Coordinates of C-alpha atoms in Angstrom, one line a residue:
M23 CA 9.1 -0.7 10.1
T24 CA 5.5 0.2 9.6
T25 CA 2.1 -1.1 8.7
I26 CA 0.3 -0.4 5.5
V27 CA -3.1 -1.9 4.8
C28 CA -5.2 -1.8 1.6
I29 CA -8.9 -2.6 1.7
R30 CA -11.1 -3.2 -1.4
K31 CA -14.8 -3.5 -0.5
K32 CA -17.7 -3.0 -2.9
D33 CA -16.7 0.0 -5.0
S34 CA -14.2 1.5 -2.5
V35 CA -10.4 1.2 -2.4
V36 CA -8.6 2.6 0.7
L37 CA -5.0 2.5 1.6
A38 CA -3.9 3.4 5.1
G39 CA -0.6 3.6 6.9
D40 CA 0.6 4.4 10.3
G41 CA 3.0 7.2 10.9
Q42 CA 5.7 5.8 13.1
V43 CA 9.4 6.0 12.1
T44 CA 11.9 4.1 14.2
L45 CA 15.6 4.0 14.3
G46 CA 16.5 0.8 15.9
N47 CA 14.2 0.6 18.9
T48 CA 13.8 4.3 19.2
I49 CA 10.7 6.2 17.9
M50 CA 12.0 9.1 15.9
K51 CA 8.8 10.4 14.4
T52 CA 5.1 9.7 14.9
G53 CA 3.3 11.4 12.0
A54 CA 5.2 10.3 8.9
R55 CA 3.2 9.9 5.7
K56 CA 4.1 6.6 4.0
I57 CA 1.3 6.5 1.5
R58 CA 0.5 8.7 -1.5
K59 CA -1.5 9.1 -4.7
M60 CA 0.5 8.1 -7.7
G61 CA 0.5 8.9 -11.4
D62 CA -2.5 11.1 -12.3
G63 CA -4.2 10.2 -9.0
S64 CA -5.8 7.0 -10.4
A65 CA -3.4 4.9 -8.2
I66 CA -2.4 4.9 -4.6
A67 CA 0.7 3.3 -3.0
G68 CA 2.3 2.8 0.3
F69 CA 5.6 1.5 1.5
A70 CA 7.1 -0.5 4.4
G71 CA 10.8 -0.6 4.9
S72 CA 13.7 1.8 4.7
T73 CA 12.5 5.4 4.1
A74 CA 15.1 6.5 1.6
D75 CA 14.7 3.2 -0.3
A76 CA 10.9 3.6 -0.3
F77 CA 11.2 7.2 -1.7
A78 CA 13.4 5.9 -4.5
L79 CA 10.8 3.2 -5.2
F80 CA 7.9 5.7 -5.2
E81 CA 9.8 7.8 -7.8
K82 CA 10.6 4.8 -10.0
F83 CA 7.0 3.5 -9.7
D84 CA 5.7 6.9 -10.7
E85 CA 7.9 6.8 -13.8
K86 CA 6.6 3.3 -14.7
L87 CA 3.0 4.4 -14.3
A88 CA 3.7 7.3 -16.7
Q89 CA 5.6 5.1 -19.1
Y90 CA 2.7 2.6 -19.2
N91 CA -0.1 5.1 -19.3
G92 CA -1.3 4.4 -15.8
R93 CA -1.7 0.7 -16.2
L94 CA -1.0 -0.4 -12.7
V95 CA -0.3 -4.1 -13.3
R96 CA 2.1 -3.5 -16.2
A97 CA 3.9 -0.7 -14.3
A98 CA 4.2 -3.0 -11.2
V99 CA 5.6 -5.9 -13.3
E100 CA 8.1 -3.7 -15.0
L101 CA 9.1 -2.1 -11.7
A102 CA 9.6 -5.6 -10.1
K103 CA 11.7 -6.7 -13.1
E104 CA 14.0 -3.6 -12.9
W105 CA 14.1 -3.8 -9.1
R106 CA 15.3 -7.4 -9.2
T107 CA 17.9 -7.0 -12.0
S108 CA 19.3 -3.4 -11.5
K109 CA 22.5 -3.1 -9.5
A110 CA 21.3 0.3 -8.2
L111 CA 17.8 -1.0 -7.1
R112 CA 18.6 -4.6 -6.1
N113 CA 19.6 -3.8 -2.5
L114 CA 16.6 -1.5 -1.7
D115 CA 14.9 -2.7 1.5
A116 CA 11.2 -2.1 1.2
L117 CA 7.9 -3.5 0.0
L118 CA 5.3 -1.6 -2.0
A119 CA 1.5 -1.9 -1.8
A120 CA -0.3 -0.4 -4.7
A121 CA -3.9 -0.2 -5.9
D122 CA -6.1 1.3 -8.6
Q123 CA -9.8 0.7 -9.3
Q124 CA -9.2 -2.8 -10.7
S125 CA -6.2 -4.3 -8.8
S126 CA -4.4 -4.4 -5.5
L127 CA -0.8 -5.5 -5.6
I128 CA 2.2 -6.2 -3.4
V129 CA 5.5 -5.5 -5.2
S130 CA 8.9 -6.8 -3.9
G131 CA 12.5 -6.6 -4.9
N132 CA 12.5 -10.4 -5.5
G133 CA 10.4 -9.9 -8.6
D134 CA 7.1 -10.6 -6.8
V135 CA 3.9 -8.9 -8.0
I136 CA 1.1 -10.5 -5.9
E137 CA -2.6 -9.8 -6.2
P138 CA -4.5 -11.2 -3.2
D139 CA -7.7 -13.2 -3.8
D140 CA -9.7 -11.2 -1.3
G141 CA -8.6 -7.6 -2.2
I142 CA -6.9 -7.1 1.2
I143 CA -3.2 -6.3 1.5
A144 CA -1.2 -5.7 4.6
I145 CA 2.6 -5.2 4.7
G146 CA 5.2 -4.2 7.2
S147 CA 6.0 -5.2 10.7
G148 CA 2.3 -5.1 11.8
G149 CA 1.1 -6.5 8.5
P150 CA 0.1 -9.9 9.8
Y151 CA -2.0 -8.4 12.6
A152 CA -3.7 -5.9 10.3
L153 CA -4.3 -8.6 7.7
S154 CA -5.9 -10.9 10.3
A155 CA -8.1 -8.0 11.6
A156 CA -9.1 -6.9 8.1
R157 CA -10.1 -10.4 7.1
A158 CA -12.3 -10.7 10.2
L159 CA -13.8 -7.2 9.8
I160 CA -14.5 -7.5 6.0
H161 CA -17.7 -9.5 6.7
F162 CA -19.3 -6.8 8.9
D163 CA -21.3 -3.8 7.8
L164 CA -18.3 -1.5 7.8
T165 CA -16.8 0.7 5.0
A166 CA -13.4 0.0 3.5
R167 CA -12.1 3.0 5.4
E168 CA -13.5 1.8 8.7
I169 CA -12.0 -1.6 8.2
A170 CA -8.6 0.0 7.4
E171 CA -8.8 2.2 10.5
R172 CA -9.8 -0.6 12.8
S173 CA -7.2 -3.0 11.4
L174 CA -4.4 -0.5 11.9
S175 CA -5.6 0.2 15.4
I176 CA -5.5 -3.5 16.3
A177 CA -2.0 -3.8 14.7
S178 CA -0.8 -0.7 16.8
E179 CA -1.9 -2.4 20.0
I180 CA 0.3 -5.5 19.2
C181 CA 3.2 -4.3 17.0
L182 CA 5.9 -2.2 18.7
Y183 CA 6.8 -0.6 15.3
T184 CA 3.2 0.6 14.5
N185 CA 1.4 3.5 16.0
S186 CA -2.1 4.9 15.9
S187 CA -1.3 8.0 13.9
V188 CA -3.0 6.9 10.6
H189 CA -3.1 8.5 7.2
F190 CA -5.6 7.5 4.5
E191 CA -5.8 7.7 0.7
E192 CA -9.0 6.7 -1.1
L193 CA -9.6 6.3 -4.8
P194 CA -12.5 8.0 -6.3
N195 CA -15.4 5.7 -7.1
H196 CA -15.6 5.4 -10.9
T197 CA -18.3 2.7 -11.0
K198 CA -21.3 5.0 -10.6
D199 CA -24.4 4.1 -12.6
K200 CA -24.0 5.6 -16.1
S201 CA -27.7 5.2 -17.1
T202 CA -28.6 8.5 -15.4

């Protein structure tokens, strides 16, 4: 159980995740890192669900990104297809949130690859709380990182399985003015 949120605002893309690891209803760790840069650093991803399953998905997703030359959507579709049909992967219990400069996606073992209309993703036990907070905050004069941080803070105040130890990954801005 965890909360991962991805915010896309203007030219910024930020992925944030809390650090709580639980076993049943016991907190086992407070500073786990559930997000990471993927491929050549042009994509970021985070997981919610079983830790061992998520690490297997990270590895498989990294392979797909390499196989499809960093094309996030194609890699996500191929991962979802394999995840749904492979006996080895089919029972993995996790969700993946992934983003690059163009797309933000939720990938599931049911074969889902979902790109939200508003560029905001939130998954995990505190996902609905973080999503609601982010959608409210997106209209204010806040950066993507500030929105992610505040959204996770709100989720941590409501969800028992989300804490306030937050890690961030940001994609470098590649949309700078090329006329200079």
